[in-house]
């Protein structure tokens, strides 16, 4: 089958690879029809995630058609059109029972801090991802969902990660009616977090980034006030200045490990991997939010440690909340929002690219070329 | 800025997921009784776990020197820097092993194509040309300095 494979930092290619097979009675095989490139795939692409092996296939946002099922699979059947959340969740462990499907304890032998994730290195379980023609989906009766007939496939694709992650970011911010919410990052997750903040009662939504075309998009889409941090001097002072010098009520870090804005953070977090990524957005979030405010983190960081002002968080009495999104938990609410026209997820998809051109797609997304916001890969058979 | 339409409060805080089934495949008992995935290749296990998980990925088995480094890394817990730094070092060794593997298979990797050069040519050609010129200029200056090394040596003595 044709699959994207990782060859080293900044190097990927599409090539023939052995097809996956049913390896456990709970498995299904899914023939992929859409696979998005996530911002967090770029951490893998840039060689920042430990135990990313040459030959791995990335892709944790995908939809497809069930091709085969294992003997224990009861809900899915061959031919079902499914969206597959990025979390591989058993549905029965201590965490899954509490609907923390992003923290499943039974899907990743190689680490305990993170559950199994499709195509996200051996640190996340060593599963091949969906940027291929065919993918193995363990615990197929738990997370995958049959796509409702009235749902557009790009909408369904956004439900596998980007939209639920942005939505949960806003949820973890515990937004109260009228709150001022600042979202750091105008990528797909930040865009959805800004949109979701309104749904949860925000009175004012501000998005901070340095990429003008993305800021312009979120300004119209969310809608939101926008700040290009390169144009305002010290962004912490600026944010306080525009929020009565108290700071915003809620700050959301939707950037994670490759944040711009601090040469020191980039040197120590990316050039020399002395910390788990560049934590500039989180640093700004903690320092700008008002005392007693909430900081919500969905930006992905490495597994070591980061330079963040935890002393200020203590002195300000902040609530810090963070997690991988529990995608399955959010699907019913989000589908309702989509059907009601309150969110149009597919609007952020800017590029559909043949899987064969995966090298170009990654470079384009990574370098933010052609005003790229969300890139979707399509395998050859799905284009027929 | 207020949104142009008003949204009803539909907070995601409440759980709206389907309840897990008490029987059948999803029950804890059923899972415990289910045969674990049959190991077909070497899979590492965090030492913070007592046993293997019922399922695991089989993406790329450890191999070569990088595989030995990974085996060493998995002797440390996730809380130790040695675990992660050894894995990152193994990843870099794996890249070199990947190129050797390609060459052994008679495939010369087109590294520029793998880095998406076509997209750069299509969407960012002026910047690409500018970087190429800077690169060429740096090489020329470097060569000139190299040839003038004798002169540089004299300057160093004076300093």
mmCIF file with all atom_site columns, C-alpha atoms in Angstrom, chain A residues 138-264:
data_model
loop_
_atom_site.group_PDB
_atom_site.id
_atom_site.type_symbol
_atom_site.label_atom_id
_atom_site.label_alt_id
_atom_site.label_comp_id
_atom_site.label_asym_id
_atom_site.label_entity_id
_atom_site.label_seq_id
_atom_site.pdbx_PDB_ins_code
_atom_site.Cartn_x
_atom_site.Cartn_y
_atom_site.Cartn_z
_atom_site.occupancy
_atom_site.B_iso_or_equiv
_atom_site.pdbx_formal_charge
_atom_site.auth_seq_id
_atom_site.auth_comp_id
_atom_site.auth_asym_id
_atom_site.auth_atom_id
_atom_site.pdbx_PDB_model_num
ATOM 1   C CA . UNK A 1 138 ? -7.205  -1.212 17.795 1.00 0.00 ? 138 UNK A CA 1
ATOM 2   C CA . UNK A 1 139 ? -10.206 -1.210 20.186 1.00 0.00 ? 139 UNK A CA 1
ATOM 3   C CA . UNK A 1 140 ? -12.347 -0.532 17.163 1.00 0.00 ? 140 UNK A CA 1
ATOM 4   C CA . UNK A 1 141 ? -15.628 -0.656 19.086 1.00 0.00 ? 141 UNK A CA 1
ATOM 5   C CA . UNK A 1 142 ? -14.609 2.108  21.510 1.00 0.00 ? 142 UNK A CA 1
ATOM 6   C CA . UNK A 1 143 ? -13.542 5.353  19.859 1.00 0.00 ? 143 UNK A CA 1
ATOM 7   C CA . UNK A 1 144 ? -14.346 5.155  16.136 1.00 0.00 ? 144 UNK A CA 1
ATOM 8   C CA . UNK A 1 145 ? -17.728 6.510  15.192 1.00 0.00 ? 145 UNK A CA 1
ATOM 9   C CA . UNK A 1 146 ? -19.846 5.839  12.140 1.00 0.00 ? 146 UNK A CA 1
ATOM 10  C CA . UNK A 1 147 ? -20.106 9.150  10.309 1.00 0.00 ? 147 UNK A CA 1
ATOM 11  C CA . UNK A 1 148 ? -23.702 10.381 10.243 1.00 0.00 ? 148 UNK A CA 1
ATOM 12  C CA . UNK A 1 149 ? -25.024 10.517 6.693  1.00 0.00 ? 149 UNK A CA 1
ATOM 13  C CA . UNK A 1 150 ? -25.625 14.261 6.868  1.00 0.00 ? 150 UNK A CA 1
ATOM 14  C CA . UNK A 1 151 ? -22.064 15.097 7.955  1.00 0.00 ? 151 UNK A CA 1
ATOM 15  C CA . UNK A 1 152 ? -19.546 16.343 5.400  1.00 0.00 ? 152 UNK A CA 1
ATOM 16  C CA . UNK A 1 153 ? -16.385 14.243 5.363  1.00 0.00 ? 153 UNK A CA 1
ATOM 17  C CA . UNK A 1 154 ? -14.084 17.217 6.033  1.00 0.00 ? 154 UNK A CA 1
ATOM 18  C CA . UNK A 1 155 ? -16.294 18.122 9.007  1.00 0.00 ? 155 UNK A CA 1
ATOM 19  C CA . UNK A 1 156 ? -15.955 14.553 10.255 1.00 0.00 ? 156 UNK A CA 1
ATOM 20  C CA . UNK A 1 157 ? -12.206 14.734 9.770  1.00 0.00 ? 157 UNK A CA 1
ATOM 21  C CA . UNK A 1 158 ? -11.948 17.840 11.912 1.00 0.00 ? 158 UNK A CA 1
ATOM 22  C CA . UNK A 1 159 ? -13.818 15.944 14.650 1.00 0.00 ? 159 UNK A CA 1
ATOM 23  C CA . UNK A 1 160 ? -10.962 13.466 15.033 1.00 0.00 ? 160 UNK A CA 1
ATOM 24  C CA . UNK A 1 161 ? -8.694  15.946 16.832 1.00 0.00 ? 161 UNK A CA 1
ATOM 25  C CA . UNK A 1 162 ? -8.478  19.643 15.944 1.00 0.00 ? 162 UNK A CA 1
ATOM 26  C CA . UNK A 1 163 ? -12.057 20.622 16.802 1.00 0.00 ? 163 UNK A CA 1
ATOM 27  C CA . UNK A 1 164 ? -12.433 18.567 20.018 1.00 0.00 ? 164 UNK A CA 1
ATOM 28  C CA . UNK A 1 165 ? -9.018  19.766 21.178 1.00 0.00 ? 165 UNK A CA 1
ATOM 29  C CA . UNK A 1 166 ? -9.945  23.412 20.649 1.00 0.00 ? 166 UNK A CA 1
ATOM 30  C CA . UNK A 1 167 ? -13.321 22.793 22.264 1.00 0.00 ? 167 UNK A CA 1
ATOM 31  C CA . UNK A 1 168 ? -11.795 21.091 25.287 1.00 0.00 ? 168 UNK A CA 1
ATOM 32  C CA . UNK A 1 169 ? -9.273  23.925 25.573 1.00 0.00 ? 169 UNK A CA 1
ATOM 33  C CA . UNK A 1 170 ? -12.166 26.330 26.027 1.00 0.00 ? 170 UNK A CA 1
ATOM 34  C CA . UNK A 1 171 ? -13.942 23.913 28.357 1.00 0.00 ? 171 UNK A CA 1
ATOM 35  C CA . UNK A 1 172 ? -10.875 23.566 30.581 1.00 0.00 ? 172 UNK A CA 1
ATOM 36  C CA . UNK A 1 173 ? -10.680 27.351 30.749 1.00 0.00 ? 173 UNK A CA 1
ATOM 37  C CA . UNK A 1 174 ? -13.911 27.177 32.779 1.00 0.00 ? 174 UNK A CA 1
ATOM 38  C CA . UNK A 1 175 ? -15.143 30.284 31.017 1.00 0.00 ? 175 UNK A CA 1
ATOM 39  C CA . UNK A 1 176 ? -17.839 32.248 32.815 1.00 0.00 ? 176 UNK A CA 1
ATOM 40  C CA . UNK A 1 177 ? -20.348 34.485 31.098 1.00 0.00 ? 177 UNK A CA 1
ATOM 41  C CA . UNK A 1 178 ? -18.685 37.688 29.942 1.00 0.00 ? 178 UNK A CA 1
ATOM 42  C CA . UNK A 1 179 ? -15.106 36.495 30.511 1.00 0.00 ? 179 UNK A CA 1
ATOM 43  C CA . UNK A 1 180 ? -12.260 37.820 28.426 1.00 0.00 ? 180 UNK A CA 1
ATOM 44  C CA . UNK A 1 181 ? -10.471 34.886 26.824 1.00 0.00 ? 181 UNK A CA 1
ATOM 45  C CA . UNK A 1 182 ? -7.060  35.105 25.184 1.00 0.00 ? 182 UNK A CA 1
ATOM 46  C CA . UNK A 1 183 ? -6.021  32.292 22.851 1.00 0.00 ? 183 UNK A CA 1
ATOM 47  C CA . UNK A 1 184 ? -2.334  31.994 22.038 1.00 0.00 ? 184 UNK A CA 1
ATOM 48  C CA . UNK A 1 185 ? -1.957  30.501 18.572 1.00 0.00 ? 185 UNK A CA 1
ATOM 49  C CA . UNK A 1 186 ? -4.017  30.975 15.413 1.00 0.00 ? 186 UNK A CA 1
ATOM 50  C CA . UNK A 1 187 ? -3.469  27.484 14.056 1.00 0.00 ? 187 UNK A CA 1
ATOM 51  C CA . UNK A 1 188 ? -6.399  25.083 13.601 1.00 0.00 ? 188 UNK A CA 1
ATOM 52  C CA . UNK A 1 189 ? -6.697  24.299 17.332 1.00 0.00 ? 189 UNK A CA 1
ATOM 53  C CA . UNK A 1 190 ? -6.422  27.958 18.341 1.00 0.00 ? 190 UNK A CA 1
ATOM 54  C CA . UNK A 1 191 ? -9.044  28.887 15.751 1.00 0.00 ? 191 UNK A CA 1
ATOM 55  C CA . UNK A 1 192 ? -11.445 26.269 17.132 1.00 0.00 ? 192 UNK A CA 1
ATOM 56  C CA . UNK A 1 193 ? -10.644 27.266 20.726 1.00 0.00 ? 193 UNK A CA 1
ATOM 57  C CA . UNK A 1 194 ? -11.569 30.871 19.910 1.00 0.00 ? 194 UNK A CA 1
ATOM 58  C CA . UNK A 1 195 ? -14.794 29.743 18.259 1.00 0.00 ? 195 UNK A CA 1
ATOM 59  C CA . UNK A 1 196 ? -15.621 27.477 21.202 1.00 0.00 ? 196 UNK A CA 1
ATOM 60  C CA . UNK A 1 197 ? -14.946 30.236 23.742 1.00 0.00 ? 197 UNK A CA 1
ATOM 61  C CA . UNK A 1 198 ? -18.006 32.086 22.413 1.00 0.00 ? 198 UNK A CA 1
ATOM 62  C CA . UNK A 1 199 ? -20.096 28.925 22.762 1.00 0.00 ? 199 UNK A CA 1
ATOM 63  C CA . UNK A 1 200 ? -19.142 28.774 26.426 1.00 0.00 ? 200 UNK A CA 1
ATOM 64  C CA . UNK A 1 201 ? -20.141 32.328 27.212 1.00 0.00 ? 201 UNK A CA 1
ATOM 65  C CA . UNK A 1 202 ? -17.066 34.483 26.612 1.00 0.00 ? 202 UNK A CA 1
ATOM 66  C CA . UNK A 1 203 ? -17.678 38.198 26.390 1.00 0.00 ? 203 UNK A CA 1
ATOM 67  C CA . UNK A 1 204 ? -14.510 38.961 24.517 1.00 0.00 ? 204 UNK A CA 1
ATOM 68  C CA . UNK A 1 205 ? -12.123 36.715 22.568 1.00 0.00 ? 205 UNK A CA 1
ATOM 69  C CA . UNK A 1 206 ? -8.607  37.766 21.601 1.00 0.00 ? 206 UNK A CA 1
ATOM 70  C CA . UNK A 1 207 ? -6.190  35.678 19.524 1.00 0.00 ? 207 UNK A CA 1
ATOM 71  C CA . UNK A 1 208 ? -2.418  36.220 19.624 1.00 0.00 ? 208 UNK A CA 1
ATOM 72  C CA . UNK A 1 209 ? -0.051  35.012 16.903 1.00 0.00 ? 209 UNK A CA 1
ATOM 73  C CA . UNK A 1 210 ? 2.508   36.444 14.490 1.00 0.00 ? 210 UNK A CA 1
ATOM 74  C CA . UNK A 1 211 ? 1.253   34.980 11.208 1.00 0.00 ? 211 UNK A CA 1
ATOM 75  C CA . UNK A 1 212 ? -0.909  37.664 9.653  1.00 0.00 ? 212 UNK A CA 1
ATOM 76  C CA . UNK A 1 213 ? -2.974  35.546 7.258  1.00 0.00 ? 213 UNK A CA 1
ATOM 77  C CA . UNK A 1 214 ? -3.984  33.200 10.059 1.00 0.00 ? 214 UNK A CA 1
ATOM 78  C CA . UNK A 1 215 ? -4.855  36.104 12.321 1.00 0.00 ? 215 UNK A CA 1
ATOM 79  C CA . UNK A 1 216 ? -6.975  37.565 9.555  1.00 0.00 ? 216 UNK A CA 1
ATOM 80  C CA . UNK A 1 217 ? -8.743  34.213 9.147  1.00 0.00 ? 217 UNK A CA 1
ATOM 81  C CA . UNK A 1 218 ? -9.595  33.851 12.836 1.00 0.00 ? 218 UNK A CA 1
ATOM 82  C CA . UNK A 1 219 ? -10.668 37.489 13.011 1.00 0.00 ? 219 UNK A CA 1
ATOM 83  C CA . UNK A 1 220 ? -13.409 36.710 10.500 1.00 0.00 ? 220 UNK A CA 1
ATOM 84  C CA . UNK A 1 221 ? -14.098 33.091 11.448 1.00 0.00 ? 221 UNK A CA 1
ATOM 85  C CA . UNK A 1 222 ? -14.350 33.136 15.250 1.00 0.00 ? 222 UNK A CA 1
ATOM 86  C CA . UNK A 1 223 ? -14.763 36.178 15.176 1.00 0.00 ? 223 UNK A CA 1
ATOM 87  C CA . UNK A 1 224 ? -12.083 37.554 17.442 1.00 0.00 ? 224 UNK A CA 1
ATOM 88  C CA . UNK A 1 225 ? -9.885  40.503 18.146 1.00 0.00 ? 225 UNK A CA 1
ATOM 89  C CA . UNK A 1 226 ? -6.379  39.796 16.904 1.00 0.00 ? 226 UNK A CA 1
ATOM 90  C CA . UNK A 1 227 ? -2.909  40.741 18.082 1.00 0.00 ? 227 UNK A CA 1
ATOM 91  C CA . UNK A 1 228 ? 0.302   40.244 16.148 1.00 0.00 ? 228 UNK A CA 1
ATOM 92  C CA . UNK A 1 229 ? 2.745   39.948 19.039 1.00 0.00 ? 229 UNK A CA 1
ATOM 93  C CA . UNK A 1 230 ? 5.594   41.201 16.874 1.00 0.00 ? 230 UNK A CA 1
ATOM 94  C CA . UNK A 1 231 ? 3.847   44.542 16.562 1.00 0.00 ? 231 UNK A CA 1
ATOM 95  C CA . UNK A 1 232 ? 2.998   45.269 20.198 1.00 0.00 ? 232 UNK A CA 1
ATOM 96  C CA . UNK A 1 233 ? 6.307   45.184 22.046 1.00 0.00 ? 233 UNK A CA 1
ATOM 97  C CA . UNK A 1 234 ? 5.903   43.176 25.231 1.00 0.00 ? 234 UNK A CA 1
ATOM 98  C CA . UNK A 1 235 ? 2.726   41.106 24.682 1.00 0.00 ? 235 UNK A CA 1
ATOM 99  C CA . UNK A 1 236 ? 2.170   40.618 28.424 1.00 0.00 ? 236 UNK A CA 1
ATOM 100 C CA . UNK A 1 237 ? 2.103   44.368 29.070 1.00 0.00 ? 237 UNK A CA 1
ATOM 101 C CA . UNK A 1 238 ? -0.055  44.892 25.992 1.00 0.00 ? 238 UNK A CA 1
ATOM 102 C CA . UNK A 1 239 ? -2.609  42.289 27.090 1.00 0.00 ? 239 UNK A CA 1
ATOM 103 C CA . UNK A 1 240 ? -2.831  43.858 30.542 1.00 0.00 ? 240 UNK A CA 1
ATOM 104 C CA . UNK A 1 241 ? -3.195  47.291 29.024 1.00 0.00 ? 241 UNK A CA 1
ATOM 105 C CA . UNK A 1 242 ? -6.229  46.239 26.969 1.00 0.00 ? 242 UNK A CA 1
ATOM 106 C CA . UNK A 1 243 ? -7.847  44.375 29.886 1.00 0.00 ? 243 UNK A CA 1
ATOM 107 C CA . UNK A 1 244 ? -8.021  47.181 32.472 1.00 0.00 ? 244 UNK A CA 1
ATOM 108 C CA . UNK A 1 245 ? -4.509  46.330 33.672 1.00 0.00 ? 245 UNK A CA 1
ATOM 109 C CA . UNK A 1 246 ? -5.771  43.215 35.435 1.00 0.00 ? 246 UNK A CA 1
ATOM 110 C CA . UNK A 1 247 ? -5.211  40.699 32.675 1.00 0.00 ? 247 UNK A CA 1
ATOM 111 C CA . UNK A 1 248 ? -7.605  38.384 30.834 1.00 0.00 ? 248 UNK A CA 1
ATOM 112 C CA . UNK A 1 249 ? -9.776  35.974 32.834 1.00 0.00 ? 249 UNK A CA 1
ATOM 113 C CA . UNK A 1 250 ? -8.733  32.947 30.834 1.00 0.00 ? 250 UNK A CA 1
ATOM 114 C CA . UNK A 1 251 ? -5.665  32.210 28.735 1.00 0.00 ? 251 UNK A CA 1
ATOM 115 C CA . UNK A 1 252 ? -5.388  29.244 26.389 1.00 0.00 ? 252 UNK A CA 1
ATOM 116 C CA . UNK A 1 253 ? -2.079  27.881 25.121 1.00 0.00 ? 253 UNK A CA 1
ATOM 117 C CA . UNK A 1 254 ? -2.841  26.437 21.698 1.00 0.00 ? 254 UNK A CA 1
ATOM 118 C CA . UNK A 1 255 ? 0.747   26.617 20.486 1.00 0.00 ? 255 UNK A CA 1
ATOM 119 C CA . UNK A 1 256 ? 2.933   24.171 22.378 1.00 0.00 ? 256 UNK A CA 1
ATOM 120 C CA . UNK A 1 257 ? 6.497   23.152 21.807 1.00 0.00 ? 257 UNK A CA 1
ATOM 121 C CA . UNK A 1 258 ? 7.528   25.233 18.806 1.00 0.00 ? 258 UNK A CA 1
ATOM 122 C CA . UNK A 1 259 ? 6.425   28.684 19.884 1.00 0.00 ? 259 UNK A CA 1
ATOM 123 C CA . UNK A 1 260 ? 8.117   31.761 18.463 1.00 0.00 ? 260 UNK A CA 1
ATOM 124 C CA . UNK A 1 261 ? 8.680   34.956 20.417 1.00 0.00 ? 261 UNK A CA 1
ATOM 125 C CA . UNK A 1 262 ? 11.665  34.165 22.629 1.00 0.00 ? 262 UNK A CA 1
ATOM 126 C CA . UNK A 1 263 ? 15.166  33.469 21.350 1.00 0.00 ? 263 UNK A CA 1
ATOM 127 C CA . UNK A 1 264 ? 16.098  31.880 24.681 1.00 0.00 ? 264 UNK A CA 1
#
